[in-house]
Amino acid sequence: MTTAVPTPATRRSPSPRLQLVGDRPPAVPAHGAGGRVGYLVFLPANVDPVALMEAYGVRPEVHPVAPGILPAPEPEPGPRPGADRPDDAVRVDRARRVAEVDGRELDLTYLEFDLLAHLVAHPYTVHTRDALITGIWGYGHIGDGRTVDVHVARLRRKLGPAHRSRISTVRRVGYKYVPDHR
């Protein structure tokens, strides 16, 4: 991996604050910590990065990417065929932000609705606590995952005894929605 680290070394790049280094540790550790710091450096279109690095004795690792060549991202697994069957007792209408169980509208908080809608939209898919925190709450994992557990417990309570088992616990992993679970 080719990196540039801040250092006052003798081998200098065109930028006076960066030294180009290759697969060997820098002569002077960055900030005395001994670790490497990686930078993404954008160059003008008329500058050849390989020639620039070779001029300073660095073995470059360049991976050019042409526009339109990037692989398409994997689509998020959609609902299984028949997952939102009309005979399913739990129904979620995202447009109206309404969830119903056996025709009875549920009184859900904003996050409870989003959690139930996500689980119902992806039946039989196991969702980790971290994935649910990121997808529903919108931030990285902070804490021990109890936030998800508490919201799932509240959702199960609101679904009622006849339907609470539709949100199934996958031990030490997370949760999944099972529409036909009795």
mmCIF file of C-alpha atoms in Angstrom:
data_model
loop_
_atom_site.group_PDB
_atom_site.id
_atom_site.type_symbol
_atom_site.label_atom_id
_atom_site.label_comp_id
_atom_site.label_asym_id
_atom_site.label_seq_id
_atom_site.Cartn_x
_atom_site.Cartn_y
_atom_site.Cartn_z
ATOM 1 C CA MET A 1 0.000 0.000 0.000
ATOM 2 C CA THR A 2 1.331 3.416 -0.871
ATOM 3 C CA THR A 3 0.764 6.135 1.669
ATOM 4 C CA ALA A 4 1.907 9.646 2.363
ATOM 5 C CA VAL A 5 2.791 10.622 5.894
ATOM 6 C CA PRO A 6 3.578 14.024 7.369
ATOM 7 C CA THR A 7 7.288 14.207 8.125
ATOM 8 C CA PRO A 8 10.286 16.490 7.674
ATOM 9 C CA ALA A 9 12.306 13.811 5.807
ATOM 10 C CA THR A 10 14.801 14.456 3.049
ATOM 11 C CA ARG A 11 12.884 12.744 0.246
ATOM 12 C CA ARG A 12 10.155 15.259 -0.461
ATOM 13 C CA SER A 13 7.107 15.183 -2.647
ATOM 14 C CA PRO A 14 5.954 18.253 -4.589
ATOM 15 C CA SER A 15 3.820 19.062 -1.558
ATOM 16 C CA PRO A 16 6.159 20.360 1.165
ATOM 17 C CA ARG A 17 4.166 18.668 3.986
ATOM 18 C CA LEU A 18 3.993 15.077 2.659
ATOM 19 C CA GLN A 19 6.632 12.416 2.208
ATOM 20 C CA LEU A 20 5.904 9.582 -0.183
ATOM 21 C CA VAL A 21 6.538 6.155 1.324
ATOM 22 C CA GLY A 22 5.982 2.670 -0.021
ATOM 23 C CA ASP A 23 5.565 -0.689 1.698
ATOM 24 C CA ARG A 24 8.184 0.100 4.312
ATOM 25 C CA PRO A 25 7.673 2.031 7.528
ATOM 26 C CA PRO A 26 8.634 5.704 7.373
ATOM 27 C CA ALA A 27 12.041 6.708 8.673
ATOM 28 C CA VAL A 28 10.424 9.106 11.099
ATOM 29 C CA PRO A 29 7.199 7.840 12.685
ATOM 30 C CA ALA A 30 4.178 10.076 12.206
ATOM 31 C CA HIS A 31 3.731 12.103 15.386
ATOM 32 C CA GLY A 32 5.998 9.659 17.233
ATOM 33 C CA ALA A 33 3.298 6.971 17.317
ATOM 34 C CA GLY A 34 5.025 4.620 14.862
ATOM 35 C CA GLY A 35 1.809 4.007 12.908
ATOM 36 C CA ARG A 36 0.945 4.819 9.348
ATOM 37 C CA VAL A 37 -1.521 7.419 8.222
ATOM 38 C CA GLY A 38 -3.165 6.972 4.840
ATOM 39 C CA TYR A 39 -4.267 9.784 2.587
ATOM 40 C CA LEU A 40 -6.291 9.908 -0.567
ATOM 41 C CA VAL A 41 -4.564 12.335 -2.884
ATOM 42 C CA PHE A 42 -6.303 13.853 -5.893
ATOM 43 C CA LEU A 43 -4.024 14.934 -8.722
ATOM 44 C CA PRO A 44 -4.733 17.144 -11.722
ATOM 45 C CA ALA A 45 -5.662 15.211 -14.860
ATOM 46 C CA ASN A 46 -2.354 16.084 -16.549
ATOM 47 C CA VAL A 47 -0.174 14.584 -13.744
ATOM 48 C CA ASP A 48 0.836 10.935 -14.037
ATOM 49 C CA PRO A 49 0.740 9.496 -10.488
ATOM 50 C CA VAL A 50 3.010 6.564 -11.379
ATOM 51 C CA ALA A 51 5.708 8.861 -12.787
ATOM 52 C CA LEU A 52 5.373 11.176 -9.798
ATOM 53 C CA MET A 53 5.874 8.368 -7.277
ATOM 54 C CA GLU A 54 8.621 6.639 -9.250
ATOM 55 C CA ALA A 55 10.498 9.958 -9.374
ATOM 56 C CA TYR A 56 10.709 9.727 -5.578
ATOM 57 C CA GLY A 57 11.567 6.008 -5.483
ATOM 58 C CA VAL A 58 8.155 4.751 -4.408
ATOM 59 C CA ARG A 59 6.582 1.613 -5.826
ATOM 60 C CA PRO A 60 3.063 2.782 -6.659
ATOM 61 C CA GLU A 61 -0.113 0.763 -6.375
ATOM 62 C CA VAL A 62 -2.505 2.498 -8.734
ATOM 63 C CA HIS A 63 -5.940 1.112 -9.474
ATOM 64 C CA PRO A 64 -7.533 3.369 -12.087
ATOM 65 C CA VAL A 65 -11.289 3.335 -12.330
ATOM 66 C CA ALA A 66 -13.005 4.358 -15.539
ATOM 67 C CA PRO A 67 -16.472 5.935 -15.353
ATOM 68 C CA GLY A 68 -19.222 3.387 -15.813
ATOM 69 C CA ILE A 69 -16.919 0.448 -15.041
ATOM 70 C CA LEU A 70 -17.790 0.229 -11.362
ATOM 71 C CA PRO A 71 -19.761 -2.890 -10.468
ATOM 72 C CA ALA A 72 -23.386 -2.234 -9.674
ATOM 73 C CA PRO A 73 -24.111 -2.393 -5.963
ATOM 74 C CA GLU A 74 -25.900 -5.502 -4.815
ATOM 75 C CA PRO A 75 -29.586 -4.724 -4.483
ATOM 76 C CA GLU A 76 -31.028 -4.972 -1.020
ATOM 77 C CA PRO A 77 -32.950 -8.209 -0.782
ATOM 78 C CA GLY A 78 -36.557 -7.374 -1.452
ATOM 79 C CA PRO A 79 -39.580 -8.993 0.025
ATOM 80 C CA ARG A 80 -40.214 -12.584 -0.903
ATOM 81 C CA PRO A 81 -43.035 -13.206 -3.337
ATOM 82 C CA GLY A 82 -46.246 -13.359 -1.381
ATOM 83 C CA ALA A 83 -44.680 -11.794 1.722
ATOM 84 C CA ASP A 84 -47.308 -9.050 1.895
ATOM 85 C CA ARG A 85 -50.177 -11.449 1.366
ATOM 86 C CA PRO A 86 -53.664 -10.064 1.841
ATOM 87 C CA ASP A 87 -54.347 -12.832 4.377
ATOM 88 C CA ASP A 88 -51.355 -11.814 6.531
ATOM 89 C CA ALA A 89 -52.609 -10.445 9.834
ATOM 90 C CA VAL A 90 -49.855 -7.805 10.128
ATOM 91 C CA ARG A 91 -50.065 -5.098 7.460
ATOM 92 C CA VAL A 92 -47.869 -2.044 7.042
ATOM 93 C CA ASP A 93 -48.764 0.897 4.835
ATOM 94 C CA ARG A 94 -45.618 3.019 4.488
ATOM 95 C CA ALA A 95 -47.355 5.744 2.492
ATOM 96 C CA ARG A 96 -49.895 6.392 5.256
ATOM 97 C CA ARG A 97 -47.474 5.290 8.043
ATOM 98 C CA VAL A 98 -50.081 2.943 9.438
ATOM 99 C CA ALA A 99 -49.597 -0.562 10.813
ATOM 100 C CA GLU A 100 -52.534 -2.885 11.453
ATOM 101 C CA VAL A 101 -52.913 -6.225 13.184
ATOM 102 C CA ASP A 102 -56.099 -8.155 12.379
ATOM 103 C CA GLY A 103 -57.594 -4.897 11.085
ATOM 104 C CA ARG A 104 -56.795 -3.041 14.341
ATOM 105 C CA GLU A 105 -54.520 -0.008 13.919
ATOM 106 C CA LEU A 106 -51.427 -0.050 16.136
ATOM 107 C CA ASP A 107 -50.317 3.001 18.095
ATOM 108 C CA LEU A 108 -46.584 2.983 17.255
ATOM 109 C CA THR A 109 -43.818 5.493 17.816
ATOM 110 C CA TYR A 110 -41.813 6.730 14.839
ATOM 111 C CA LEU A 111 -38.964 4.227 15.399
ATOM 112 C CA GLU A 112 -41.291 1.343 16.259
ATOM 113 C CA PHE A 113 -43.105 1.873 12.957
ATOM 114 C CA ASP A 114 -39.844 2.016 10.978
ATOM 115 C CA LEU A 115 -38.569 -1.122 12.713
ATOM 116 C CA LEU A 116 -41.777 -3.082 12.048
ATOM 117 C CA ALA A 117 -41.950 -1.833 8.429
ATOM 118 C CA HIS A 118 -38.346 -2.905 7.837
ATOM 119 C CA LEU A 119 -38.863 -6.347 9.338
ATOM 120 C CA VAL A 120 -42.146 -6.924 7.461
ATOM 121 C CA ALA A 121 -40.567 -5.779 4.169
ATOM 122 C CA HIS A 122 -37.793 -8.374 4.572
ATOM 123 C CA PRO A 123 -39.440 -11.522 5.936
ATOM 124 C CA TYR A 124 -37.308 -14.516 6.905
ATOM 125 C CA THR A 125 -34.169 -12.341 6.722
ATOM 126 C CA VAL A 126 -32.066 -12.296 9.867
ATOM 127 C CA HIS A 127 -31.129 -8.742 10.818
ATOM 128 C CA THR A 128 -28.260 -8.146 13.224
ATOM 129 C CA ARG A 129 -28.670 -5.571 15.951
ATOM 130 C CA ASP A 130 -25.913 -3.465 14.362
ATOM 131 C CA ALA A 131 -27.635 -3.552 10.955
ATOM 132 C CA LEU A 132 -30.937 -2.489 12.516
ATOM 133 C CA ILE A 133 -29.255 0.337 14.463
ATOM 134 C CA THR A 134 -27.614 1.582 11.274
ATOM 135 C CA GLY A 135 -30.647 1.119 9.032
ATOM 136 C CA ILE A 136 -33.429 2.308 11.334
ATOM 137 C CA TRP A 137 -31.745 4.693 13.765
ATOM 138 C CA GLY A 138 -29.272 5.945 11.161
ATOM 139 C CA TYR A 139 -26.028 5.833 13.118
ATOM 140 C CA GLY A 140 -23.306 3.375 14.004
ATOM 141 C CA HIS A 141 -23.489 0.979 16.918
ATOM 142 C CA ILE A 142 -23.220 2.696 20.267
ATOM 143 C CA GLY A 143 -23.702 0.659 23.397
ATOM 144 C CA ASP A 144 -24.634 -2.979 23.812
ATOM 145 C CA GLY A 145 -27.569 -3.407 21.440
ATOM 146 C CA ARG A 146 -30.172 -3.181 24.174
ATOM 147 C CA THR A 147 -31.846 -0.323 22.295
ATOM 148 C CA VAL A 148 -33.001 -2.753 19.609
ATOM 149 C CA ASP A 149 -34.028 -5.336 22.220
ATOM 150 C CA VAL A 150 -36.187 -2.794 24.062
ATOM 151 C CA HIS A 151 -37.912 -1.645 20.856
ATOM 152 C CA VAL A 152 -38.557 -5.233 19.765
ATOM 153 C CA ALA A 153 -40.042 -6.023 23.194
ATOM 154 C CA ARG A 154 -42.376 -3.009 22.883
ATOM 155 C CA LEU A 155 -43.356 -4.037 19.344
ATOM 156 C CA ARG A 156 -44.133 -7.583 20.470
ATOM 157 C CA ARG A 157 -46.294 -6.222 23.275
ATOM 158 C CA LYS A 158 -48.215 -4.024 20.840
ATOM 159 C CA LEU A 159 -48.668 -6.882 18.347
ATOM 160 C CA GLY A 160 -50.463 -8.838 21.067
ATOM 161 C CA PRO A 161 -50.183 -12.418 22.280
ATOM 162 C CA ALA A 162 -51.482 -13.916 19.019
ATOM 163 C CA HIS A 163 -48.836 -12.254 16.839
ATOM 164 C CA ARG A 164 -45.838 -11.432 19.033
ATOM 165 C CA SER A 165 -44.021 -14.582 17.918
ATOM 166 C CA ARG A 166 -43.869 -13.231 14.352
ATOM 167 C CA ILE A 167 -40.772 -11.269 15.392
ATOM 168 C CA SER A 168 -38.448 -14.139 16.089
ATOM 169 C CA THR A 169 -35.191 -13.903 18.046
ATOM 170 C CA VAL A 170 -32.111 -15.443 16.467
ATOM 171 C CA ARG A 171 -29.923 -15.991 19.495
ATOM 172 C CA ARG A 172 -26.666 -14.030 19.628
ATOM 173 C CA VAL A 173 -27.419 -12.518 16.183
ATOM 174 C CA GLY A 174 -30.601 -10.450 15.995
ATOM 175 C CA TYR A 175 -34.189 -10.721 14.793
ATOM 176 C CA LYS A 176 -36.286 -11.827 11.833
ATOM 177 C CA TYR A 177 -39.924 -11.460 10.858
ATOM 178 C CA VAL A 178 -41.796 -14.691 10.180
ATOM 179 C CA PRO A 179 -45.250 -13.893 8.720
ATOM 180 C CA ASP A 180 -46.742 -17.359 9.116
ATOM 181 C CA HIS A 181 -45.291 -18.072 12.568
ATOM 182 C CA ARG A 182 -47.821 -19.346 15.091
#
